[in-house]
Amino acid sequence: MTVKEYLSTLVLWLFLLTIKASLGDDELKLTNGTGPCSGRVEIKHEDQWGTVCDGDWNREDAEVVCKQVGCGSAVQALNRAPFGEGSGPTWLYRLECHGNESALWNCPHAGWGAFTCPHYFDVGVICSGFSGLHLSGGDTACSGHLKIKQGETWTTVCYSYIDFNSASVICNELSCGQAVDVLRGAHIEEVHEFIWQEEFHCVGNETHLGHCPRILPHSKACSHDAYVLCSGYGGYRLANGSTRCSGRVELLHGGSWGTLCDYSWNFPAANALCQHLDCGVALSIPNGQSFGKGNGSFWNGTFSCYKNGSYSGGCSVSVLDQNECPAGNDARVMCSGCPGSRLVNGTTCSGIVEIRHGDTWGTLCHSHWNLKAASVLCYQLNCGYAKSIQTGNSFVDGNGPIWRDAFYCEGTETCLWDCAQVTLGNPTCSAKEVANVVCSGLAESLRLSDGQSRCDGRVEVSLNGVWGRVLDDDWNIKDAHVVCRQLQCGIAKRAYYLPRSERGFGPVGLRSVQCDGNESQLGLCKTSHFPALPTGVAEDVGVICSESWQVRLVNGTKRCAGRVEFYHDGIWGTICDDHWDLSDANVVCRQLGCGYAIKALGSAHYGEGSGQIWLDDVNCTGSESNLWACPSRPWGHHNCQHKEDAGVLCSEFLALRLVNGSDCAGRLEVFYNGTWGSICSNRMSQLTAVTVCKHLNCGDGGEIERDFEYGRGSGPTWLDYIECTEQHSSLWQCQSDPWNPHSCDNRAEETHISCTGRKGMTPATFTECPNSTSCSDREKLRVVGGEDLCSGRVEIWNQGSWGTICDDYWDVADANVVCRQLGCGSAVSALSEAAFGEGTGPIWLEKVHCKGTELSLWDCPSKPLLSKNCDHKEDAAVDCSGVTETTASSTTAASPRRSVTDNMRVSTPVILCIILAALLCLILAILAGQIQRARAQQRGSRLSYDPFNEAVYEEIDYKLMKEQQGMSGLSEIPPLPENNLEGGYDDVTEAPGPKDDSISGQNDQEITGVSEECDRNKDSWKDWSPNVPRNRPSQAQRDLSPALEDMGYDDIEELGQ
């Protein structure tokens, strides 16, 4: 570059810099608003004022503007020229601010003047105008003169500039509860601060004072400042409990949390607080310092404050020193933790059922309401069990919408929302067809817990609102009869003491119950009340009532399909498929609320069960109300094996798929009433498409395709007008029109969906039993993290994924069942606290209560984990012996062999020992032959040695000795046992023969000992082989059913059948 060119470039650069400097910096202002902190946004650029065009103008963009002009935070981002049309260029368009930029032009945008925009698209903002507020000079932090911070200066607000609605917003923003009053404060002449220049016109529901509309006052008159008085209660919470619904009661007052002193604390107040916190109802008020000591102040107040029939925080409050509240008097409560359901228009324990979706309460449709679900609701409300759900005009009609949810409960759930819930396709209801329930109430404060139904389990009674155990040294069938009668559970079938591993904890309600058997309630028997009796004095008692019978479907992918299992006498068992037909299956489907039977399946279509086979040759007409009303063989009498277990497919079985594309893209179809059909797309939102994708495990995103590339369906069009919300995790929970095979007007309305995710992305180890209908109990159990296949963290397959088991009550009895089911012998130890590392995924079970004799972990009583009581640091584990038992009692099948691979871990030393033993036997055999030959020669030449003849003589001597022993009354040789095992193995034990002392000397004993050792080595080699022959029982043997399995209970009495 020449000197001339260089100088020319330098001059041009200096010239442009001079022009830039003369134009000045960019500026921003708000114009034409009600004050300095509201108006049209204008920018000065290149020495010319212009506007900002609306292109996705939002709160983040407005936030930058408000901070840039020193007006606090953004209240509103407005478009379409709310403060009039501007003039000049439109400098900026399509800003993408994050809210933390220092100037508006620092946000990403399309460029200065990149788009010419009509001025009726000019944007505006309303800013709060201040950055803080507080009350000063009052008795507490929740009362005083109102001060607002504008910029860096605190200003005083005139009394005439705010009203009660504005005071309500101020109290709420300061966490000071509700507004009590707005008073005239100090005379304005006495205030030596700047005066706030705008009037507030709040509605009262705003979250911040800056969000309220403001105008310039019509009059400049300002005689006094504003003094605001708030109630002081800013909120309630439960602290230091195991869940958010239990703990020590704390109040928020003036921004500070303090413990509530319980001078007036009682059970009704605790119950009201639980409902106020959306925690269900109060279960108890724990004694002592159950939830620790609070570190803050004590607040003295009464929660039981009502205003117009609703809960209110507007109660007086006073500050106490810690010494003024006696130790242990802090308010405490344990709530049920079951939100979203209640009884209205009746009594505490009876009325119309209401449930909540989001923030909206509504009545529940009666069409799918049943006694099991009603009993769960009564239990949840601490109201006993459901006595009646009959429709009628007993209660005043409810308000709000009528929800069509159907709850399918097993009867052991803690909360109604823990039950399986289906809403999709349910029929509509009128206001006269709402669900109701009459619960037994606390007057009949008796229940059976930790069973498989409400009619079996540990006996518990409620005294003064606290549930306690029943301990007895002489519990019998008469006592059990009274319990079953009071609970309307039929008659008692068994009275028992609980095994040690199942005994409860906590307070004791009754002891030494003595009933005649004809009392209507347990409380009418001779009893002793020992609420404070120490634990372990006597044994917990349990009852199995006749109405504990129930049916379930197992191993299907969803409800309403699976292997039929029956609960009888405290044991789950299966049903044989002999003569199993649609009439029998219809009874099962109707009993479970699953419509009618589509198929009656046999040959263990849904996998083989385990344990007892309860029924055979079932012969229903189809009109029976339950399966046990049908004719059949006597309980437990059958000629079947589990490969003949019966199953059903019911009409209410639901399934979902995408077809004609991939697993995660295609035309949407639902399986209902035994047929696949399409779903119509009318009023379907993207949120519904996302719910479908989540339901199908196809990611968290999805779109409704409009090009119909996945073809047209040919079957019914089952559903239309499906509406899902963010709370729905499954399509079955969404609202829709009722089921109708002609829901679409034409095939163009069919739904086509494309999901963002893809199936098959989970590791291979999580697909061992995916959606399989023939997956056995053994395949659904594994141990992980140990040194081999017989030690590690216990994991089970459920609902399509592996999960762990909580270690609550986990003991050797539970571990024994796991080890035996895995073919790993007996348990060496039952380990807890994630001994083999923490698992991932769900925790499926807690409080497993095996007796140790079960054939499968699925036969053990347990509870699904429904709360946050456990996390993975409490995963249960086992360490098994690795030695498989080869014999068993007549009621327990032989444990399966471990795999060859598993046995090979000890095979090398075993083989070496066998080889060495064989060589030793060979040497000793040769030596024995030499010794025998020498002895024969020593006998003389009168007989030449012949081993065969000598063997004959020895046999004759043996027979003579046997006869002599029999004549002399000596013990006889025991007969061979005839112990036929359930598992198909014959337990054969050889009886020992008598020893012939006349032909055995010291050398003979040594040789015999060696020979026996060789025989044992050979037997051990045979036992090691994985191919163990099995003797199949004859048909006659199959016709003779074995006796019922030992339940592991300490039985007291059992009612004869």
Short mmCIF file of N, CA and C in Angstrom, two decimals, residues 237-250 259 289-295 330 332-334:
data_model
loop_
_atom_site.label_atom_id
_atom_site.label_comp_id
_atom_site.label_asym_id
_atom_site.label_seq_id
_atom_site.Cartn_x
_atom_site.Cartn_y
_atom_site.Cartn_z
N ARG A 237 -46.91 -24.38 57.65
CA ARG A 237 -46.19 -25.52 57.10
C ARG A 237 -45.93 -26.52 58.23
N LEU A 238 -45.59 -27.74 57.85
CA LEU A 238 -45.23 -28.79 58.80
C LEU A 238 -43.75 -29.07 58.65
N ALA A 239 -43.00 -28.95 59.73
CA ALA A 239 -41.54 -29.03 59.66
C ALA A 239 -41.03 -30.28 60.37
N ASN A 240 -39.93 -30.80 59.81
CA ASN A 240 -39.15 -31.87 60.44
C ASN A 240 -39.89 -33.21 60.50
N GLY A 241 -40.88 -33.40 59.63
CA GLY A 241 -41.57 -34.68 59.56
C GLY A 241 -40.98 -35.56 58.48
N SER A 242 -41.45 -36.81 58.42
CA SER A 242 -40.95 -37.74 57.41
C SER A 242 -41.51 -37.42 56.03
N THR A 243 -42.65 -36.74 55.97
CA THR A 243 -43.24 -36.29 54.71
C THR A 243 -43.67 -34.84 54.88
N ARG A 244 -44.12 -34.23 53.80
CA ARG A 244 -44.57 -32.85 53.90
C ARG A 244 -45.89 -32.74 54.67
N CYS A 245 -46.53 -33.86 54.94
CA CYS A 245 -47.82 -33.88 55.61
C CYS A 245 -47.72 -34.37 57.06
N SER A 246 -46.56 -34.27 57.64
CA SER A 246 -46.42 -34.57 59.06
C SER A 246 -45.30 -33.71 59.63
N GLY A 247 -45.43 -33.33 60.89
CA GLY A 247 -44.37 -32.54 61.48
C GLY A 247 -44.86 -31.56 62.51
N ARG A 248 -43.97 -30.67 62.86
CA ARG A 248 -44.25 -29.60 63.82
C ARG A 248 -44.88 -28.43 63.07
N VAL A 249 -45.95 -27.85 63.61
CA VAL A 249 -46.67 -26.77 62.93
C VAL A 249 -45.90 -25.46 63.08
N GLU A 250 -45.62 -24.82 61.94
CA GLU A 250 -44.94 -23.53 61.95
C GLU A 250 -45.77 -22.51 61.18
N THR A 259 -42.59 -21.57 65.46
CA THR A 259 -43.40 -22.72 65.87
C THR A 259 -44.68 -22.27 66.55
N GLN A 289 -41.77 -34.50 71.92
CA GLN A 289 -41.07 -33.75 70.89
C GLN A 289 -40.76 -34.68 69.71
N SER A 290 -41.85 -35.16 69.09
CA SER A 290 -41.71 -36.15 68.02
C SER A 290 -40.99 -35.58 66.81
N PHE A 291 -41.08 -34.28 66.62
CA PHE A 291 -40.50 -33.68 65.42
C PHE A 291 -39.43 -32.65 65.77
N GLY A 292 -38.79 -32.83 66.89
CA GLY A 292 -37.67 -31.97 67.25
C GLY A 292 -38.11 -30.61 67.76
N LYS A 293 -37.12 -29.78 68.03
CA LYS A 293 -37.37 -28.42 68.52
C LYS A 293 -37.18 -27.42 67.39
N GLY A 294 -38.00 -26.40 67.37
CA GLY A 294 -37.83 -25.35 66.39
C GLY A 294 -36.69 -24.42 66.79
N ASN A 295 -36.04 -23.86 65.81
CA ASN A 295 -34.91 -22.96 66.07
C ASN A 295 -35.34 -21.49 66.11
N ASP A 330 -45.38 -27.54 71.66
CA ASP A 330 -45.49 -27.10 70.29
C ASP A 330 -46.49 -27.99 69.55
N ARG A 332 -48.26 -30.29 66.90
CA ARG A 332 -47.78 -31.36 66.03
C ARG A 332 -48.97 -32.05 65.40
N VAL A 333 -48.76 -32.63 64.25
CA VAL A 333 -49.84 -33.36 63.60
C VAL A 333 -49.26 -34.33 62.57
N MET A 334 -49.94 -35.45 62.42
CA MET A 334 -49.62 -36.40 61.35
C MET A 334 -50.87 -36.54 60.49
#
